[in-house]
PDB file of C-alpha atoms in Angstrom:
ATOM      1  CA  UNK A  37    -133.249-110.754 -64.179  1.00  0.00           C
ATOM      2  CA  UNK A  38    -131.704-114.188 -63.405  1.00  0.00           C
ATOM      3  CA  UNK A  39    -128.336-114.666 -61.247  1.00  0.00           C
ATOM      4  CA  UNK A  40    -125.928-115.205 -64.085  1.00  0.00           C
ATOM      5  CA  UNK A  41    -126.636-112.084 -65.578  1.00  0.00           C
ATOM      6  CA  UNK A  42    -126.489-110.026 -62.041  1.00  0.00           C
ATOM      7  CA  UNK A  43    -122.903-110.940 -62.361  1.00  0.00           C
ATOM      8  CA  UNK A  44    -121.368-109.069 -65.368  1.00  0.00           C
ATOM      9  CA  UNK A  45    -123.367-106.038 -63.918  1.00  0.00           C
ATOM     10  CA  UNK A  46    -121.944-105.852 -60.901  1.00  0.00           C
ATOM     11  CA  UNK A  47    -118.810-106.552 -62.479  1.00  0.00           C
ATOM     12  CA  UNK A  48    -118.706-103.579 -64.582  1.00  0.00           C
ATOM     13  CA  UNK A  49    -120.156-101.220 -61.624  1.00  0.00           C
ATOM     14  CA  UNK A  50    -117.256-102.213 -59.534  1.00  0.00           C
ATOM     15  CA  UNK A  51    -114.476-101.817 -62.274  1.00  0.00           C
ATOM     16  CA  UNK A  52    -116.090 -98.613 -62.542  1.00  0.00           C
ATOM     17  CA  UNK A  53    -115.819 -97.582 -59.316  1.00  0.00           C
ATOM     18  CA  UNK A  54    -112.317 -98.685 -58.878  1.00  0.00           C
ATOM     19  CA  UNK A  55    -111.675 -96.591 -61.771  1.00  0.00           C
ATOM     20  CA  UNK A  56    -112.955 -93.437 -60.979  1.00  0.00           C
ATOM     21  CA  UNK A  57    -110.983 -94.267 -57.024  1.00  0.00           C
ATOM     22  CA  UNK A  58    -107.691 -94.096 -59.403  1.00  0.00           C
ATOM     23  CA  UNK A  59    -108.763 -90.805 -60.952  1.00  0.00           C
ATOM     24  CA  UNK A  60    -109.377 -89.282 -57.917  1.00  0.00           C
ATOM     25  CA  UNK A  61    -106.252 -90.378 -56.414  1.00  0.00           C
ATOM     26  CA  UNK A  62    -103.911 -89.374 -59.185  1.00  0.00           C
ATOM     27  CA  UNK A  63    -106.183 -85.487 -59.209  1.00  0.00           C
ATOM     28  CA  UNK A  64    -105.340 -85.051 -55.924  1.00  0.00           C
ATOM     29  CA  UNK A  65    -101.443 -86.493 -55.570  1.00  0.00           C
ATOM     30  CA  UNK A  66     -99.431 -86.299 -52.766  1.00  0.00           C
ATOM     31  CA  UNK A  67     -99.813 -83.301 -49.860  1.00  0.00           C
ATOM     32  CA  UNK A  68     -97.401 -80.490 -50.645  1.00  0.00           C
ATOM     33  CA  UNK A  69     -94.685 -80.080 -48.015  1.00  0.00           C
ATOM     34  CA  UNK A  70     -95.646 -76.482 -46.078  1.00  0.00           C
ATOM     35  CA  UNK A  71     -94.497 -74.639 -42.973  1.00  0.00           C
ATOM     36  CA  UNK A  72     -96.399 -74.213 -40.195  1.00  0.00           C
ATOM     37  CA  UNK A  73     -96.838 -71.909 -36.636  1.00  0.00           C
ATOM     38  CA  UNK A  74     -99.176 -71.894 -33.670  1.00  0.00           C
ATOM     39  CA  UNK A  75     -98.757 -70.238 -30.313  1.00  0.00           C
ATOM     40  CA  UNK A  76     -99.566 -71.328 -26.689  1.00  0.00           C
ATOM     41  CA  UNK A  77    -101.918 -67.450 -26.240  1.00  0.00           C
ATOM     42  CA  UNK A  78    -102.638 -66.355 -30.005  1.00  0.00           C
ATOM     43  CA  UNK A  79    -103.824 -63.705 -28.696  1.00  0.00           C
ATOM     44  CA  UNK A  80    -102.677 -59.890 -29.657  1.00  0.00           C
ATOM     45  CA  UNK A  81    -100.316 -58.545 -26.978  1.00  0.00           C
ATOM     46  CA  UNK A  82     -99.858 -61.653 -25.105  1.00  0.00           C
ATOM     47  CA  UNK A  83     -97.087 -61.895 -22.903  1.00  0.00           C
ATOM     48  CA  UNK A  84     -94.354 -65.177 -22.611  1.00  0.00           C
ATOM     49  CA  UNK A  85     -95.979 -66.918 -25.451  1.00  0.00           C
ATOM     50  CA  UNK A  86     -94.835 -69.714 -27.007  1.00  0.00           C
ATOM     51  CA  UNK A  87     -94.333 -70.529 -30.527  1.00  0.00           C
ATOM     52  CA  UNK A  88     -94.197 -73.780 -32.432  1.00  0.00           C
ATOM     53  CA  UNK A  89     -92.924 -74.306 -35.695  1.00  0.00           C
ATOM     54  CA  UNK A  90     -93.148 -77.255 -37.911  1.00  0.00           C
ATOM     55  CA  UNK A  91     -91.200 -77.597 -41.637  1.00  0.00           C
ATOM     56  CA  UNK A  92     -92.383 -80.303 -43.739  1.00  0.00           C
ATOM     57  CA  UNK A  93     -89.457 -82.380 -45.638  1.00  0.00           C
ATOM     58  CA  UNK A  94     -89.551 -82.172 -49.051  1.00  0.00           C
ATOM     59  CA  UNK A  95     -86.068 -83.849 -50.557  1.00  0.00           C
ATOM     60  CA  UNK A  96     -85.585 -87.121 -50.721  1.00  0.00           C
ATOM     61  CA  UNK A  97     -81.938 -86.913 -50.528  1.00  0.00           C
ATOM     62  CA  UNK A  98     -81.316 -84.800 -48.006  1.00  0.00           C
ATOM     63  CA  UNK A  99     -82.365 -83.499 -44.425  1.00  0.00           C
ATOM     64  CA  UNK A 100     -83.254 -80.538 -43.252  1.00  0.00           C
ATOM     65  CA  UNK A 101     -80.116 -78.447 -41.545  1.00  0.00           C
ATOM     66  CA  UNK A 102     -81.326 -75.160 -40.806  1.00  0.00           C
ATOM     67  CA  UNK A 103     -84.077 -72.845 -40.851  1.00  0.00           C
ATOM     68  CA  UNK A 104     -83.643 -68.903 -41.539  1.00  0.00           C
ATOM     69  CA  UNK A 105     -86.901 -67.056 -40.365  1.00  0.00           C
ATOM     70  CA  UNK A 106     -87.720 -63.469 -40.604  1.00  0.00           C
ATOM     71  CA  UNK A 107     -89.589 -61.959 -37.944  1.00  0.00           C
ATOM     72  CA  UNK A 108     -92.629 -59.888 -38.504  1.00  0.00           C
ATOM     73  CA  UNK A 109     -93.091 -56.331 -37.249  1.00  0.00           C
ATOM     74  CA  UNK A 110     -93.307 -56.057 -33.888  1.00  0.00           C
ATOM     75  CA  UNK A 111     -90.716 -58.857 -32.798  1.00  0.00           C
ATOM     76  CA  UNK A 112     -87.180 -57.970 -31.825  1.00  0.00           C
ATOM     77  CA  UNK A 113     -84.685 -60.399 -32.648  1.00  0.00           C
ATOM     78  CA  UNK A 114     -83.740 -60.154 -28.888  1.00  0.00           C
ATOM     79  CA  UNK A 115     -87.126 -61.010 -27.472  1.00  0.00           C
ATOM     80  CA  UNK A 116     -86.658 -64.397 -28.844  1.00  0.00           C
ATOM     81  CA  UNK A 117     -85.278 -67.264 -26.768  1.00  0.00           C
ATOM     82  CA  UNK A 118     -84.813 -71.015 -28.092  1.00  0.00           C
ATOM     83  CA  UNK A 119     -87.575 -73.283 -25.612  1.00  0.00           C
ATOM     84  CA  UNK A 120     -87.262 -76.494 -27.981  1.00  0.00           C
ATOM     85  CA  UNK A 121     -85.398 -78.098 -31.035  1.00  0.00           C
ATOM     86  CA  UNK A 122     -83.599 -81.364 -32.682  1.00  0.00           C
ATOM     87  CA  UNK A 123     -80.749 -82.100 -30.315  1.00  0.00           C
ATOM     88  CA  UNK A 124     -77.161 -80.404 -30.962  1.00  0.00           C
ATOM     89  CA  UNK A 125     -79.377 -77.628 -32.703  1.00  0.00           C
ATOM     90  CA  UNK A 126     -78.520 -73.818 -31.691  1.00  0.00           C
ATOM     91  CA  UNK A 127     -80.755 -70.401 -32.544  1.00  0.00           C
ATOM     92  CA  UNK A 128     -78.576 -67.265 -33.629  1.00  0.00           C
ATOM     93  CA  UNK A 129     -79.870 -64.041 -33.764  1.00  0.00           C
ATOM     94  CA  UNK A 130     -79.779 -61.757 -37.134  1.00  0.00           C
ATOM     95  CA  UNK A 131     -80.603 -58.267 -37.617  1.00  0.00           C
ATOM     96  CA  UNK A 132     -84.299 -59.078 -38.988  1.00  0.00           C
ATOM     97  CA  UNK A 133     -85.029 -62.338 -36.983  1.00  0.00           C
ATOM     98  CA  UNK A 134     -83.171 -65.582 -36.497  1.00  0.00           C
ATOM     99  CA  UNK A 135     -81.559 -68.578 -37.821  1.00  0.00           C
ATOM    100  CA  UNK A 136     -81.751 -72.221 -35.717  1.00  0.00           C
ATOM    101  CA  UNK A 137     -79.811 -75.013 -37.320  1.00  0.00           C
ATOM    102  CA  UNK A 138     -77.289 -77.879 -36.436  1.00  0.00           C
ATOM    103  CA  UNK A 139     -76.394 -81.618 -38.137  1.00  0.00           C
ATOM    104  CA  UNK A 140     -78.688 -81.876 -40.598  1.00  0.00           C
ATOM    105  CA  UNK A 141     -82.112 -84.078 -39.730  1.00  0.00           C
ATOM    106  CA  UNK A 142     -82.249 -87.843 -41.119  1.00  0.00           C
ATOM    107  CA  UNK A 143     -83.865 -87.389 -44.780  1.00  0.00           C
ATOM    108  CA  UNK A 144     -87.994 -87.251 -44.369  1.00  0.00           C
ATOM    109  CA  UNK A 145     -87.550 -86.165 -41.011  1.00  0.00           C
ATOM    110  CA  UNK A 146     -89.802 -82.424 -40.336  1.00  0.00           C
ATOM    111  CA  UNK A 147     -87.890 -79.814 -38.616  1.00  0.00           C
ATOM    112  CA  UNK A 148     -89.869 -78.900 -35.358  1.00  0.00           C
ATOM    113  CA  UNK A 149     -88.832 -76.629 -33.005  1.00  0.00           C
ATOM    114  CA  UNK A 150     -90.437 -73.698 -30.732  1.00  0.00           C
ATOM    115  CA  UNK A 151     -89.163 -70.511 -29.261  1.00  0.00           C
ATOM    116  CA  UNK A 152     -90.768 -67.979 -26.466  1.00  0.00           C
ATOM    117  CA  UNK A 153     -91.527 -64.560 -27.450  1.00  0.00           C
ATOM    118  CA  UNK A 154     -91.750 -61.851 -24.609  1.00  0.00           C
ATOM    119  CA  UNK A 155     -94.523 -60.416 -26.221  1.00  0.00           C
ATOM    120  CA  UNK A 156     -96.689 -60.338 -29.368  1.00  0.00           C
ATOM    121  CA  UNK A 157     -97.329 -57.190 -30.979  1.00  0.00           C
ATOM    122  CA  UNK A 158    -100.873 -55.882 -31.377  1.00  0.00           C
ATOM    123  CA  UNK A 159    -101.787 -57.162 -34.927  1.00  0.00           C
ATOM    124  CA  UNK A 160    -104.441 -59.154 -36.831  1.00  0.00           C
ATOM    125  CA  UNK A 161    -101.734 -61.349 -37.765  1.00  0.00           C
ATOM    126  CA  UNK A 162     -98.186 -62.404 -37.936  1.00  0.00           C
ATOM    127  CA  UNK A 163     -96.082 -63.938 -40.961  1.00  0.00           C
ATOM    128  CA  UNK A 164     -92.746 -66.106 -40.451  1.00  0.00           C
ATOM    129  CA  UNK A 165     -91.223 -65.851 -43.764  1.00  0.00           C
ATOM    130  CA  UNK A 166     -88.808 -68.651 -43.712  1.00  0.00           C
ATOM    131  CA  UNK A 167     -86.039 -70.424 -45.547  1.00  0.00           C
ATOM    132  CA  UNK A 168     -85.186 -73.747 -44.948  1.00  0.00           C
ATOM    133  CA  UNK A 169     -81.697 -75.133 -46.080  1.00  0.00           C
ATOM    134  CA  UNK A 170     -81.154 -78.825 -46.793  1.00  0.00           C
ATOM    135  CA  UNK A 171     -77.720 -80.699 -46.254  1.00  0.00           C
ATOM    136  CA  UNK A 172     -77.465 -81.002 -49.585  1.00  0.00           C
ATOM    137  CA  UNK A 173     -77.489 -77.223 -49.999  1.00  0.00           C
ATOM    138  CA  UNK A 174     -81.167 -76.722 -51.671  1.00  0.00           C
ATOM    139  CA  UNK A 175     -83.244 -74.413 -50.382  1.00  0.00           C
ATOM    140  CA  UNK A 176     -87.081 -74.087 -50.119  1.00  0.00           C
ATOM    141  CA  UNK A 177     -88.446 -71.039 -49.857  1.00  0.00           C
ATOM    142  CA  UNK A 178     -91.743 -70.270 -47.875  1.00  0.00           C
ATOM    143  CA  UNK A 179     -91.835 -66.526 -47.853  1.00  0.00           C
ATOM    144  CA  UNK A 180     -94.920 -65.808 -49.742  1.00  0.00           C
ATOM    145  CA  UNK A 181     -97.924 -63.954 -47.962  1.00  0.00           C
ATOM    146  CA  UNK A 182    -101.272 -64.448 -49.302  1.00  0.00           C
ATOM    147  CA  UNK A 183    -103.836 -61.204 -49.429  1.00  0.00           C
ATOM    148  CA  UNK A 184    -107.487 -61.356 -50.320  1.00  0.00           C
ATOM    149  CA  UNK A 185    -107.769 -64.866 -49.467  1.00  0.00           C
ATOM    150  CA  UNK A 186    -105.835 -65.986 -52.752  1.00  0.00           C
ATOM    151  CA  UNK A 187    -103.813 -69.066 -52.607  1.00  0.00           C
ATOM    152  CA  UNK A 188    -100.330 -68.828 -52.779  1.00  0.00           C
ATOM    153  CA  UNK A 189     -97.411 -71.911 -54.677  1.00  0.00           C
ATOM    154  CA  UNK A 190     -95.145 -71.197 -51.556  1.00  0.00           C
ATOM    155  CA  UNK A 191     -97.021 -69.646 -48.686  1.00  0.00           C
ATOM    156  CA  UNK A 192     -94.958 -68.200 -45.033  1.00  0.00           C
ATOM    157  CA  UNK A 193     -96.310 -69.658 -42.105  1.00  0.00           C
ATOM    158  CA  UNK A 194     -99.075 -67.263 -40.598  1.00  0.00           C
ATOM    159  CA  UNK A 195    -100.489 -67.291 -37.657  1.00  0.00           C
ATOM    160  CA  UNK A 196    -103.645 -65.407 -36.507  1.00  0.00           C
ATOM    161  CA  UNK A 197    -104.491 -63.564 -33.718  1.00  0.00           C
ATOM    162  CA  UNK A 198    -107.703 -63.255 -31.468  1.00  0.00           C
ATOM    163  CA  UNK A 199    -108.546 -59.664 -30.021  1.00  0.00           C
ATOM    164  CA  UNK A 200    -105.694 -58.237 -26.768  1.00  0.00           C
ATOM    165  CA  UNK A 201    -107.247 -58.941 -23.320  1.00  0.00           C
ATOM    166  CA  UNK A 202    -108.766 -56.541 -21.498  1.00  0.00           C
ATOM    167  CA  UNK A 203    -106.151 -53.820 -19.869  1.00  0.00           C
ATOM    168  CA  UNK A 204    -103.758 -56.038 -21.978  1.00  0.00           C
ATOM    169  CA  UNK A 205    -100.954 -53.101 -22.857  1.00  0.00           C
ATOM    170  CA  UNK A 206     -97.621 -52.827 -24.824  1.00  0.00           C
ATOM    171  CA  UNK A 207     -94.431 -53.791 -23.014  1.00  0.00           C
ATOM    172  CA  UNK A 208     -91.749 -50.925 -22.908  1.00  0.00           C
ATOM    173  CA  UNK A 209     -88.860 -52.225 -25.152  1.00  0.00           C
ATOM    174  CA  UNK A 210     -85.540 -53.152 -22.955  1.00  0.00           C
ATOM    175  CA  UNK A 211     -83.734 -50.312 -21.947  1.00  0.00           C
ATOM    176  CA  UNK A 212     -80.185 -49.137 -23.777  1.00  0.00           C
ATOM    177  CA  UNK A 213     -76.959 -48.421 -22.129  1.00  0.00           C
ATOM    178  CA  UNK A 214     -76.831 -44.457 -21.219  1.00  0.00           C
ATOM    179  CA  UNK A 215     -74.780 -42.729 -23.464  1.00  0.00           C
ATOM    180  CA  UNK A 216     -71.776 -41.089 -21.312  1.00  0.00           C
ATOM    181  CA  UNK A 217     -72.322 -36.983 -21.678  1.00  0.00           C
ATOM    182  CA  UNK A 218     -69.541 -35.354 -23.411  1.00  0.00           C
ATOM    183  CA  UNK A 219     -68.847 -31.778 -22.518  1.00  0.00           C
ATOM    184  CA  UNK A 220     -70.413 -28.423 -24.474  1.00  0.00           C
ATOM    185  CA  UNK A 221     -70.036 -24.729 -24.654  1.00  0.00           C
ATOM    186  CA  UNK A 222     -73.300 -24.733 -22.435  1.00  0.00           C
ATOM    187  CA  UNK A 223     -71.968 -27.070 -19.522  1.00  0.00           C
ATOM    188  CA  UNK A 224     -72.358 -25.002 -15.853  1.00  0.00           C
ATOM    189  CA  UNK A 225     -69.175 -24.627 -14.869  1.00  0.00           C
ATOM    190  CA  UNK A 226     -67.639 -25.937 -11.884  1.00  0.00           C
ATOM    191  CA  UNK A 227     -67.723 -24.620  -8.626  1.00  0.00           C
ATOM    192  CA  UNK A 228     -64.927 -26.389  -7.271  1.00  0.00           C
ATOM    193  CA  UNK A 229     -61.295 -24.035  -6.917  1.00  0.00           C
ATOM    194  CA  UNK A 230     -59.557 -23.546  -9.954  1.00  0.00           C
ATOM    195  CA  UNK A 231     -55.967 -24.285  -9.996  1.00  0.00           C
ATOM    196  CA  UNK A 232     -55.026 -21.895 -13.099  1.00  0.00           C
ATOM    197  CA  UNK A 233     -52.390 -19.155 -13.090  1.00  0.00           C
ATOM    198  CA  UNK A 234     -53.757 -16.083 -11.555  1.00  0.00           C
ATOM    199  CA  UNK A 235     -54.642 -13.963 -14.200  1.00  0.00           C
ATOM    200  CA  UNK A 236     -52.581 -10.292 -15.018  1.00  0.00           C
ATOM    201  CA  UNK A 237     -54.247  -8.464 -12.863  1.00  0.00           C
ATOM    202  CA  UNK A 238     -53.562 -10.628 -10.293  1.00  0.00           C
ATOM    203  CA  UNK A 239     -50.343 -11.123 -11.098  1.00  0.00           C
ATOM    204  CA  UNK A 240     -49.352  -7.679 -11.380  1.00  0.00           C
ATOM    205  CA  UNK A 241     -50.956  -7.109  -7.467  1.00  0.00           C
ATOM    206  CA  UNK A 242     -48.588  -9.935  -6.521  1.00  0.00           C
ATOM    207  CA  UNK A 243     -45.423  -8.313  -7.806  1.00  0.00           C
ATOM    208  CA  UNK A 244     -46.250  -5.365  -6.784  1.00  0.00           C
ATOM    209  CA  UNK A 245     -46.672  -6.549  -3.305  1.00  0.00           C
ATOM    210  CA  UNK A 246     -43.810  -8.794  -3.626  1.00  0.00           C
ATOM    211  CA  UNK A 247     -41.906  -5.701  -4.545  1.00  0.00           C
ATOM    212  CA  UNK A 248     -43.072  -3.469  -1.557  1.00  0.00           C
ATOM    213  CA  UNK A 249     -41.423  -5.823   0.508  1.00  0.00           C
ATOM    214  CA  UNK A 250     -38.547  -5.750  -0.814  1.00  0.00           C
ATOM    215  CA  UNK A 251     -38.164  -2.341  -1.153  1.00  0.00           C
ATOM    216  CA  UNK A 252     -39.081  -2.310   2.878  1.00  0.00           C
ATOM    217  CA  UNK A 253     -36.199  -4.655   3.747  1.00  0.00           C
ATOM    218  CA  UNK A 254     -33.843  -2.163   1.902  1.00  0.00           C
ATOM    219  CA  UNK A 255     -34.796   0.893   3.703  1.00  0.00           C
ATOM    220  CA  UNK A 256     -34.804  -0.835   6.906  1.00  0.00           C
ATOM    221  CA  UNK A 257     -30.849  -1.769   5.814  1.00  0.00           C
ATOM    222  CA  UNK A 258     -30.194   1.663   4.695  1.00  0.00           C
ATOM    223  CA  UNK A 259     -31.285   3.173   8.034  1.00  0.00           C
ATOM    224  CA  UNK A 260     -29.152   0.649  10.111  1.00  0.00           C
ATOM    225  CA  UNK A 261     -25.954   1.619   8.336  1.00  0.00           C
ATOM    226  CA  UNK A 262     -26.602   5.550   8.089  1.00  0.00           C
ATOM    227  CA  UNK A 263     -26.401   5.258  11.834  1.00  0.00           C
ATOM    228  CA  UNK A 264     -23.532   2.991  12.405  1.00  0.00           C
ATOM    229  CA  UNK A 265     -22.041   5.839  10.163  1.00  0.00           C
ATOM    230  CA  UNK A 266     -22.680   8.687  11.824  1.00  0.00           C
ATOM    231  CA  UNK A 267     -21.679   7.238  15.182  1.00  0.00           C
ATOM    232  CA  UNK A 268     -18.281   6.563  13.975  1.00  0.00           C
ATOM    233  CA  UNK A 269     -17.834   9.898  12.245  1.00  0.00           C
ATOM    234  CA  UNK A 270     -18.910  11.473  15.783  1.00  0.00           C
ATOM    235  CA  UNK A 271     -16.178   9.238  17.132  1.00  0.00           C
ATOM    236  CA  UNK A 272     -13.326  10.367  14.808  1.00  0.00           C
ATOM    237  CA  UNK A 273     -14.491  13.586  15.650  1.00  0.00           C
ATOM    238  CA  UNK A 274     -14.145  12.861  19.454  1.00  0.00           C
ATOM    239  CA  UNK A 275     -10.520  10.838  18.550  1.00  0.00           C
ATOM    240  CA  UNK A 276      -9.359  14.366  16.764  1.00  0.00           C
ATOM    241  CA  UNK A 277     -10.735  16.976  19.074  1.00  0.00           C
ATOM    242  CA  UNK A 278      -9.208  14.911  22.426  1.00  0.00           C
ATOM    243  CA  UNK A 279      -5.760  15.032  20.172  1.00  0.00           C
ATOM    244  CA  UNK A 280      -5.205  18.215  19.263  1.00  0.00           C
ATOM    245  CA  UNK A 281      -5.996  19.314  23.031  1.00  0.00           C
ATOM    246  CA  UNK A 282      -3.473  17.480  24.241  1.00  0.00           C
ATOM    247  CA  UNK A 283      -1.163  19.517  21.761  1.00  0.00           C
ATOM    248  CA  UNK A 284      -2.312  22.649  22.764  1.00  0.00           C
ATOM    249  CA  UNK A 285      -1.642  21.812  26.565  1.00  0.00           C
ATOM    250  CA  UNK A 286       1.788  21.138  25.810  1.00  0.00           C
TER     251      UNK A 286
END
């Protein structure tokens, strides 16, 4: 085979390659936006761990402005604290997880942030289901959980965990405010003097003491005047007896 007709050959076998470079490329397309998690200790039971979470932008109008995650079993709301984020952005509990959001991110821009978690809970592994909410208002949804290794159009980030260390054990949830007691029919009564009205018994002892001594003061009067009485009688007496003598005499 001569030079000039090497040429055409390796013409065609590099028009071919080129070609089946194009097909490839447009099979594949672009990589689909996702959300993401990994942790400082993925380990089960881990204490102070940190998470990190990345959202991919998907618009091309519009930033991302806030992320709404759900927290997986095992994960209070309130043993969450905000370690990281886009600047002016604040994390507010909800009653199944969290919300972190602020002025929206410049459009392409990935939302990545990372919290501290007091401690994971002793599972295989843990799913983020998350929302993320673009200045624009659309939303993206990655709250789908894939089982049995089957590939999901809008999967939640998931992150696995390794086996709990050794001696590795559960932390005791925070303590609640004491409820204050209110009182029953079964409370122990005080032992402290009761201030109450004395009861009829009682009551009646009192008057009838009360009564005794009054009925003492009276006699006691009575006595003093029967005697002041008879002592002036005996002295009229006198007064009459002396008077008619002195009659008699005369």
């Amino acid at each position: 085979m001569t030079g000039t007709q090497r040429l055409p050959r390796l013409r065609s076998l590099g028009l071919a390659a080129f070609g089946a470079l194009v097909v490839l490329g447009i099979t594949a397309g672009p990589a689909a936006a996702h959300a993401g998690v990994t942790a400082s200790d993925p380990r089960a039971l881990a204490e102070n761990v940190t998470l990190s979470f990345t959202s991919e932008a998907e618009s091309d109008s519009a930033g991302i402005a806030e992320l709404r995650v759900v927290l997986p079993k095992g994960i209070a709301p309130d043993a969450v604290a905000l370690k990281d984020a886009p600047e002016g952005w604040k994390l507010t509990a909800t009653p199944d997880g969290y919300s972190i959001g602020g002025t929206a991110l410049a459009t392409g821009t990935d939302a990545e942030y990372s919290i501290t978690v007091r401690q994971l809970p002793d599972e295989k592994a843990l799913a983020f289901k998350t929302l993320e909410t673009y200045g624009d208002g659309k939303v993206s949804r990655w709250i789908e959980v894939p089982t049995n290794g089957e590939k999901v159009d809008n999967p939640a980030p998931v992150l696995e965990l390794k086996a709990a260390a050794p001696g590795a054990k559960a932390i005791a949830p925070s303590p609640s405010p004491t409820p204050t007691p209110t009182p029953s029919s079964n409370a122990v009564p005080s032992e402290q003097p009761s201030t109450a009205a004395p009861s009829a018994p009682d009551a009646a002892a009192n008057a009838a003491a009360t009564n005794a001594k009054a009925a003492g003061s009276s006699t006691g009067a009575g006595t003093v005047l029967g005697v002041v009485a008879a002592v002036l009688v005996l002295a009229a007496a006198s007064a009459f007896w002396w008077l008619r003598r002195g009659r008699s005499q005369a």
